[in-house]
């Protein structure tokens, strides 16, 4: 739908979201459609002219599945195709759509492909408009617009955000998906790093990065799933990788940020210039301190990678869970001071290592780390299947462990998901280890059906195999952990109430049990359930929170940036109509 047509429609139907007259907006709230303070058509037209016609009115992609509502355009065949695409291709289907959230929870049943056709199709929590960002001037225009018109702002590339930060009712979205810069240099030179580097635009996904740097003879630290954005929530939110044990976390790789601050300043942030902004962006969370247009990160010479898989099944429950506990206990020894990474799933029926990743090694490295463990399986009568491979490059390894790029196949398709960092001390202590296994055993049972995805990674600052990195805001809990783990359950499109019950169980039972079992530690701030009720400031940001808050206030004096669980988020509330409002204490 054209911007002018959508504006005319909004004006014709009058107030939105069930309001019968235009309410006067409390001064502490951002405006939403239907409020007297919502910008007029001429104001939006002026913005569209300023940015060269790059303003996009959101039309929910599922409008073809509905016969009612202002967006309805029912088409039975198109709807059926969309349903199949979403269930089969997952987030790749919605990624090119500027206004669509990845997490179905944030549809709030307002326009879903799977709700009844006669249920009205409405915007709900989606952004009302998006700016198709082509450079810093578009971002500056958008920031000026929301400051002057008291409109909520969100930022979106892929929308792969479990907390809904890339969507919001009544918002203007800065859609950075088409910022496709990719450029390598052999000789990035600075006081803090000299060597090869790659500049990655904010619209690039990981699969595009891997294919590009492979063609140049390099590898980089990035998301395992090729459909994940690279420069946004992933790197700004710490970022773990199959290469973390070898080279560090994603935030550790950052050499420079190209960013527009909330005040509209276009700057390059490095450890030498705008050092506080650099520090905050490198691990302190996305959508908080500025709008990132690109990130420059370290690149490493590519080479062979040893890979493999291991599977053993629950043929004897007690023996199986003993073996899973022993697997965790041996985890620190597998990856300490080495480039090794081990990714696996645990269910009540199987432990499946779907990816051993050993950069610059051959399969003898896998045989070596498993030598103490496999006899333990044999002694417990647990048969196993082990396969190992020698790959010629990191890209070949990724294609075999996650599927064809750029999107990948072994990637989450709208799961109900949380995360927890597992300290080394927990898995090495027999009592604490058993407590954790008891939690797994309880919630992976058929009654609940959860499974847990984990990675053994070495993130310690004193590693002998990794380069030093500039100081950053990565939560120190990462440096104390041996594993990063995700409780998972699939989203039930045909029964969303089932998934809501799963979310409530995750936040109310499973996750608190994991917290008790693992003690004082953290989470991956990009992958925590939106209903999480724990101490989010500590688990996500740790001792850095207060400094991050100071930096947030310094660079965002106009209160432009907000996201669920971002630094400073508790200064805001969502009112009953969905408006973002300043909290009153």
PDB file of C-alpha atoms in Angstrom, residues 301-508:
ATOM      1  CA  UNK A 301      42.832 -16.560   7.818  1.00  0.00           C
ATOM      2  CA  UNK A 302      40.606 -19.463   6.842  1.00  0.00           C
ATOM      3  CA  UNK A 303      41.744 -23.057   6.823  1.00  0.00           C
ATOM      4  CA  UNK A 304      40.688 -26.617   7.611  1.00  0.00           C
ATOM      5  CA  UNK A 305      38.116 -27.404  10.293  1.00  0.00           C
ATOM      6  CA  UNK A 306      37.499 -30.744  11.961  1.00  0.00           C
ATOM      7  CA  UNK A 307      33.815 -31.472  12.508  1.00  0.00           C
ATOM      8  CA  UNK A 308      31.593 -34.268  13.624  1.00  0.00           C
ATOM      9  CA  UNK A 309      28.494 -35.529  15.398  1.00  0.00           C
ATOM     10  CA  UNK A 310      27.810 -37.788  18.365  1.00  0.00           C
ATOM     11  CA  UNK A 311      24.542 -39.296  19.521  1.00  0.00           C
ATOM     12  CA  UNK A 312      23.559 -41.545  22.401  1.00  0.00           C
ATOM     13  CA  UNK A 313      20.057 -42.458  23.493  1.00  0.00           C
ATOM     14  CA  UNK A 314      18.190 -42.983  26.728  1.00  0.00           C
ATOM     15  CA  UNK A 315      17.985 -46.765  26.831  1.00  0.00           C
ATOM     16  CA  UNK A 316      18.317 -46.773  30.622  1.00  0.00           C
ATOM     17  CA  UNK A 317      17.070 -43.626  32.329  1.00  0.00           C
ATOM     18  CA  UNK A 318      19.383 -43.546  35.353  1.00  0.00           C
ATOM     19  CA  UNK A 319      22.435 -44.476  33.280  1.00  0.00           C
ATOM     20  CA  UNK A 320      21.490 -41.923  30.637  1.00  0.00           C
ATOM     21  CA  UNK A 321      21.208 -38.983  33.032  1.00  0.00           C
ATOM     22  CA  UNK A 322      24.428 -40.036  34.782  1.00  0.00           C
ATOM     23  CA  UNK A 323      26.128 -39.903  31.384  1.00  0.00           C
ATOM     24  CA  UNK A 324      24.624 -36.486  30.566  1.00  0.00           C
ATOM     25  CA  UNK A 325      25.904 -35.158  33.900  1.00  0.00           C
ATOM     26  CA  UNK A 326      29.336 -36.601  33.189  1.00  0.00           C
ATOM     27  CA  UNK A 327      29.259 -34.994  29.725  1.00  0.00           C
ATOM     28  CA  UNK A 328      28.755 -31.600  31.343  1.00  0.00           C
ATOM     29  CA  UNK A 329      31.471 -32.283  33.894  1.00  0.00           C
ATOM     30  CA  UNK A 330      33.936 -33.055  31.112  1.00  0.00           C
ATOM     31  CA  UNK A 331      32.941 -29.947  29.155  1.00  0.00           C
ATOM     32  CA  UNK A 332      35.562 -27.588  30.623  1.00  0.00           C
ATOM     33  CA  UNK A 333      38.347 -30.009  29.770  1.00  0.00           C
ATOM     34  CA  UNK A 334      37.121 -30.334  26.201  1.00  0.00           C
ATOM     35  CA  UNK A 335      37.419 -26.644  25.342  1.00  0.00           C
ATOM     36  CA  UNK A 336      39.782 -25.015  27.861  1.00  0.00           C
ATOM     37  CA  UNK A 337      42.648 -23.119  26.225  1.00  0.00           C
ATOM     38  CA  UNK A 338      41.761 -24.548  22.844  1.00  0.00           C
ATOM     39  CA  UNK A 339      39.811 -23.480  19.751  1.00  0.00           C
ATOM     40  CA  UNK A 340      37.276 -26.273  20.226  1.00  0.00           C
ATOM     41  CA  UNK A 341      33.499 -25.728  20.298  1.00  0.00           C
ATOM     42  CA  UNK A 342      30.834 -28.352  21.000  1.00  0.00           C
ATOM     43  CA  UNK A 343      27.137 -27.797  20.221  1.00  0.00           C
ATOM     44  CA  UNK A 344      24.465 -30.238  21.341  1.00  0.00           C
ATOM     45  CA  UNK A 345      20.843 -30.869  22.285  1.00  0.00           C
ATOM     46  CA  UNK A 346      19.607 -32.696  25.382  1.00  0.00           C
ATOM     47  CA  UNK A 347      16.135 -34.218  25.515  1.00  0.00           C
ATOM     48  CA  UNK A 348      14.628 -36.981  27.628  1.00  0.00           C
ATOM     49  CA  UNK A 349      15.483 -39.443  24.867  1.00  0.00           C
ATOM     50  CA  UNK A 350      18.761 -38.319  23.284  1.00  0.00           C
ATOM     51  CA  UNK A 351      21.924 -36.305  23.696  1.00  0.00           C
ATOM     52  CA  UNK A 352      22.877 -35.242  20.195  1.00  0.00           C
ATOM     53  CA  UNK A 353      26.091 -33.385  19.466  1.00  0.00           C
ATOM     54  CA  UNK A 354      25.216 -31.925  16.083  1.00  0.00           C
ATOM     55  CA  UNK A 355      28.464 -29.993  15.696  1.00  0.00           C
ATOM     56  CA  UNK A 356      31.998 -30.487  16.921  1.00  0.00           C
ATOM     57  CA  UNK A 357      33.938 -27.500  15.542  1.00  0.00           C
ATOM     58  CA  UNK A 358      37.736 -27.629  15.691  1.00  0.00           C
ATOM     59  CA  UNK A 359      39.345 -24.855  13.595  1.00  0.00           C
ATOM     60  CA  UNK A 360      42.752 -25.617  12.081  1.00  0.00           C
ATOM     61  CA  UNK A 361      42.684 -29.191  13.402  1.00  0.00           C
ATOM     62  CA  UNK A 362      41.856 -32.617  12.063  1.00  0.00           C
ATOM     63  CA  UNK A 363      39.548 -35.314  13.376  1.00  0.00           C
ATOM     64  CA  UNK A 364      42.192 -36.630  15.759  1.00  0.00           C
ATOM     65  CA  UNK A 365      41.316 -33.612  17.933  1.00  0.00           C
ATOM     66  CA  UNK A 366      37.757 -34.924  18.298  1.00  0.00           C
ATOM     67  CA  UNK A 367      39.036 -38.401  19.097  1.00  0.00           C
ATOM     68  CA  UNK A 368      41.244 -36.852  21.764  1.00  0.00           C
ATOM     69  CA  UNK A 369      38.539 -34.969  23.668  1.00  0.00           C
ATOM     70  CA  UNK A 370      36.185 -37.974  23.529  1.00  0.00           C
ATOM     71  CA  UNK A 371      38.766 -40.536  24.661  1.00  0.00           C
ATOM     72  CA  UNK A 372      37.812 -40.225  28.360  1.00  0.00           C
ATOM     73  CA  UNK A 373      34.054 -40.086  27.697  1.00  0.00           C
ATOM     74  CA  UNK A 374      33.209 -42.880  25.282  1.00  0.00           C
ATOM     75  CA  UNK A 375      34.320 -45.670  27.659  1.00  0.00           C
ATOM     76  CA  UNK A 376      31.925 -44.200  30.237  1.00  0.00           C
ATOM     77  CA  UNK A 377      29.056 -44.695  27.782  1.00  0.00           C
ATOM     78  CA  UNK A 378      30.177 -48.248  27.113  1.00  0.00           C
ATOM     79  CA  UNK A 379      30.447 -49.053  30.814  1.00  0.00           C
ATOM     80  CA  UNK A 380      26.834 -47.871  31.281  1.00  0.00           C
ATOM     81  CA  UNK A 381      25.555 -49.921  28.364  1.00  0.00           C
ATOM     82  CA  UNK A 382      24.693 -46.839  26.307  1.00  0.00           C
ATOM     83  CA  UNK A 383      25.433 -47.367  22.606  1.00  0.00           C
ATOM     84  CA  UNK A 384      26.556 -44.335  20.641  1.00  0.00           C
ATOM     85  CA  UNK A 385      27.097 -43.184  17.083  1.00  0.00           C
ATOM     86  CA  UNK A 386      30.116 -41.013  16.259  1.00  0.00           C
ATOM     87  CA  UNK A 387      30.907 -39.462  12.877  1.00  0.00           C
ATOM     88  CA  UNK A 388      33.841 -37.193  12.112  1.00  0.00           C
ATOM     89  CA  UNK A 389      34.761 -35.091   9.104  1.00  0.00           C
ATOM     90  CA  UNK A 390      37.644 -33.018   7.809  1.00  0.00           C
ATOM     91  CA  UNK A 391      36.383 -29.824   6.164  1.00  0.00           C
ATOM     92  CA  UNK A 392      38.468 -27.574   3.954  1.00  0.00           C
ATOM     93  CA  UNK A 393      37.038 -24.311   5.330  1.00  0.00           C
ATOM     94  CA  UNK A 394      34.835 -22.835   8.022  1.00  0.00           C
ATOM     95  CA  UNK A 395      32.118 -22.232   5.421  1.00  0.00           C
ATOM     96  CA  UNK A 396      32.048 -25.902   4.461  1.00  0.00           C
ATOM     97  CA  UNK A 397      31.746 -26.777   8.139  1.00  0.00           C
ATOM     98  CA  UNK A 398      28.802 -24.380   8.571  1.00  0.00           C
ATOM     99  CA  UNK A 399      26.995 -25.743   5.539  1.00  0.00           C
ATOM    100  CA  UNK A 400      27.277 -29.247   6.930  1.00  0.00           C
ATOM    101  CA  UNK A 401      26.269 -28.442  10.498  1.00  0.00           C
ATOM    102  CA  UNK A 402      23.548 -25.843   9.853  1.00  0.00           C
ATOM    103  CA  UNK A 403      22.459 -26.381   6.252  1.00  0.00           C
ATOM    104  CA  UNK A 404      22.694 -24.463   3.002  1.00  0.00           C
ATOM    105  CA  UNK A 405      23.508 -20.785   3.319  1.00  0.00           C
ATOM    106  CA  UNK A 406      22.713 -17.937   3.295  1.00  0.00           C
ATOM    107  CA  UNK A 407      19.796 -18.896   5.548  1.00  0.00           C
ATOM    108  CA  UNK A 408      20.751 -22.254   7.026  1.00  0.00           C
ATOM    109  CA  UNK A 409      18.308 -24.966   8.022  1.00  0.00           C
ATOM    110  CA  UNK A 410      19.090 -26.020  11.597  1.00  0.00           C
ATOM    111  CA  UNK A 411      17.891 -22.711  12.989  1.00  0.00           C
ATOM    112  CA  UNK A 412      15.099 -21.829  15.406  1.00  0.00           C
ATOM    113  CA  UNK A 413      11.640 -21.556  13.874  1.00  0.00           C
ATOM    114  CA  UNK A 414       9.749 -19.355  16.322  1.00  0.00           C
ATOM    115  CA  UNK A 415      10.513 -21.348  19.451  1.00  0.00           C
ATOM    116  CA  UNK A 416       9.543 -20.551  23.001  1.00  0.00           C
ATOM    117  CA  UNK A 417      13.055 -20.009  24.260  1.00  0.00           C
ATOM    118  CA  UNK A 418      15.193 -18.776  27.135  1.00  0.00           C
ATOM    119  CA  UNK A 419      18.898 -18.878  27.928  1.00  0.00           C
ATOM    120  CA  UNK A 420      21.240 -19.479  30.820  1.00  0.00           C
ATOM    121  CA  UNK A 421      25.006 -19.324  31.210  1.00  0.00           C
ATOM    122  CA  UNK A 422      26.330 -22.381  33.066  1.00  0.00           C
ATOM    123  CA  UNK A 423      29.349 -21.605  35.284  1.00  0.00           C
ATOM    124  CA  UNK A 424      32.335 -23.924  35.228  1.00  0.00           C
ATOM    125  CA  UNK A 425      32.040 -24.307  38.988  1.00  0.00           C
ATOM    126  CA  UNK A 426      28.533 -25.748  38.649  1.00  0.00           C
ATOM    127  CA  UNK A 427      29.363 -28.554  36.231  1.00  0.00           C
ATOM    128  CA  UNK A 428      32.524 -29.502  38.150  1.00  0.00           C
ATOM    129  CA  UNK A 429      30.756 -29.764  41.503  1.00  0.00           C
ATOM    130  CA  UNK A 430      29.044 -33.142  41.843  1.00  0.00           C
ATOM    131  CA  UNK A 431      26.110 -31.844  43.900  1.00  0.00           C
ATOM    132  CA  UNK A 432      25.481 -28.783  41.727  1.00  0.00           C
ATOM    133  CA  UNK A 433      25.872 -30.881  38.580  1.00  0.00           C
ATOM    134  CA  UNK A 434      23.268 -33.374  39.779  1.00  0.00           C
ATOM    135  CA  UNK A 435      20.875 -30.578  40.721  1.00  0.00           C
ATOM    136  CA  UNK A 436      21.101 -29.236  37.182  1.00  0.00           C
ATOM    137  CA  UNK A 437      20.528 -32.706  35.715  1.00  0.00           C
ATOM    138  CA  UNK A 438      17.477 -33.140  37.954  1.00  0.00           C
ATOM    139  CA  UNK A 439      16.019 -29.936  36.521  1.00  0.00           C
ATOM    140  CA  UNK A 440      16.659 -31.170  32.984  1.00  0.00           C
ATOM    141  CA  UNK A 441      15.200 -34.568  33.788  1.00  0.00           C
ATOM    142  CA  UNK A 442      12.025 -33.001  35.176  1.00  0.00           C
ATOM    143  CA  UNK A 443      11.249 -30.574  32.396  1.00  0.00           C
ATOM    144  CA  UNK A 444      12.359 -32.668  29.418  1.00  0.00           C
ATOM    145  CA  UNK A 445       9.946 -35.417  30.483  1.00  0.00           C
ATOM    146  CA  UNK A 446       7.162 -36.276  28.053  1.00  0.00           C
ATOM    147  CA  UNK A 447       4.709 -34.436  30.282  1.00  0.00           C
ATOM    148  CA  UNK A 448       6.348 -31.109  29.394  1.00  0.00           C
ATOM    149  CA  UNK A 449       8.407 -31.884  26.289  1.00  0.00           C
ATOM    150  CA  UNK A 450      11.203 -29.324  26.667  1.00  0.00           C
ATOM    151  CA  UNK A 451      14.657 -29.837  25.222  1.00  0.00           C
ATOM    152  CA  UNK A 452      17.845 -27.895  25.923  1.00  0.00           C
ATOM    153  CA  UNK A 453      20.318 -26.681  23.321  1.00  0.00           C
ATOM    154  CA  UNK A 454      23.845 -25.952  24.564  1.00  0.00           C
ATOM    155  CA  UNK A 455      27.310 -24.973  23.460  1.00  0.00           C
ATOM    156  CA  UNK A 456      30.517 -25.737  25.309  1.00  0.00           C
ATOM    157  CA  UNK A 457      32.702 -22.675  24.744  1.00  0.00           C
ATOM    158  CA  UNK A 458      35.787 -21.228  26.397  1.00  0.00           C
ATOM    159  CA  UNK A 459      35.151 -17.528  27.125  1.00  0.00           C
ATOM    160  CA  UNK A 460      37.736 -17.017  29.877  1.00  0.00           C
ATOM    161  CA  UNK A 461      39.770 -13.813  29.655  1.00  0.00           C
ATOM    162  CA  UNK A 462      42.971 -15.697  30.517  1.00  0.00           C
ATOM    163  CA  UNK A 463      42.773 -18.063  27.538  1.00  0.00           C
ATOM    164  CA  UNK A 464      46.161 -18.812  26.024  1.00  0.00           C
ATOM    165  CA  UNK A 465      44.851 -19.224  22.457  1.00  0.00           C
ATOM    166  CA  UNK A 466      43.058 -15.916  21.772  1.00  0.00           C
ATOM    167  CA  UNK A 467      44.202 -12.388  20.988  1.00  0.00           C
ATOM    168  CA  UNK A 468      43.602  -9.611  23.480  1.00  0.00           C
ATOM    169  CA  UNK A 469      40.656  -7.342  22.738  1.00  0.00           C
ATOM    170  CA  UNK A 470      39.720  -3.787  23.716  1.00  0.00           C
ATOM    171  CA  UNK A 471      37.696  -3.388  26.892  1.00  0.00           C
ATOM    172  CA  UNK A 472      33.965  -3.806  26.338  1.00  0.00           C
ATOM    173  CA  UNK A 473      30.676  -4.144  28.195  1.00  0.00           C
ATOM    174  CA  UNK A 474      30.259  -7.925  27.931  1.00  0.00           C
ATOM    175  CA  UNK A 475      28.646  -9.170  31.131  1.00  0.00           C
ATOM    176  CA  UNK A 476      31.481 -10.712  33.205  1.00  0.00           C
ATOM    177  CA  UNK A 477      29.317 -13.764  33.839  1.00  0.00           C
ATOM    178  CA  UNK A 478      30.224 -14.860  30.309  1.00  0.00           C
ATOM    179  CA  UNK A 479      33.890 -15.101  31.280  1.00  0.00           C
ATOM    180  CA  UNK A 480      33.059 -17.492  34.130  1.00  0.00           C
ATOM    181  CA  UNK A 481      30.919 -19.868  32.087  1.00  0.00           C
ATOM    182  CA  UNK A 482      31.595 -23.090  30.272  1.00  0.00           C
ATOM    183  CA  UNK A 483      28.243 -23.455  28.552  1.00  0.00           C
ATOM    184  CA  UNK A 484      25.511 -21.355  27.078  1.00  0.00           C
ATOM    185  CA  UNK A 485      22.168 -23.188  27.137  1.00  0.00           C
ATOM    186  CA  UNK A 486      18.652 -22.632  25.737  1.00  0.00           C
ATOM    187  CA  UNK A 487      15.494 -24.302  27.036  1.00  0.00           C
ATOM    188  CA  UNK A 488      13.364 -24.748  23.892  1.00  0.00           C
ATOM    189  CA  UNK A 489       9.848 -25.668  22.870  1.00  0.00           C
ATOM    190  CA  UNK A 490       8.341 -25.159  19.423  1.00  0.00           C
ATOM    191  CA  UNK A 491       5.660 -22.573  18.791  1.00  0.00           C
ATOM    192  CA  UNK A 492       2.276 -24.202  18.153  1.00  0.00           C
ATOM    193  CA  UNK A 493       0.728 -22.174  15.364  1.00  0.00           C
ATOM    194  CA  UNK A 494      -2.434 -24.262  15.439  1.00  0.00           C
ATOM    195  CA  UNK A 495      -2.749 -23.883  19.206  1.00  0.00           C
ATOM    196  CA  UNK A 496      -1.196 -20.586  20.376  1.00  0.00           C
ATOM    197  CA  UNK A 497      -2.706 -21.008  23.826  1.00  0.00           C
ATOM    198  CA  UNK A 498      -0.494 -24.084  24.192  1.00  0.00           C
ATOM    199  CA  UNK A 499       2.549 -21.920  23.482  1.00  0.00           C
ATOM    200  CA  UNK A 500       1.384 -19.266  25.936  1.00  0.00           C
ATOM    201  CA  UNK A 501       1.190 -21.995  28.568  1.00  0.00           C
ATOM    202  CA  UNK A 502       4.726 -23.040  27.611  1.00  0.00           C
ATOM    203  CA  UNK A 503       5.929 -19.427  27.985  1.00  0.00           C
ATOM    204  CA  UNK A 504       4.316 -19.221  31.410  1.00  0.00           C
ATOM    205  CA  UNK A 505       5.896 -22.514  32.451  1.00  0.00           C
ATOM    206  CA  UNK A 506       9.289 -21.395  31.184  1.00  0.00           C
ATOM    207  CA  UNK A 507       9.199 -18.084  33.050  1.00  0.00           C
ATOM    208  CA  UNK A 508       7.375 -19.382  36.124  1.00  0.00           C
TER     209      UNK A 508
END
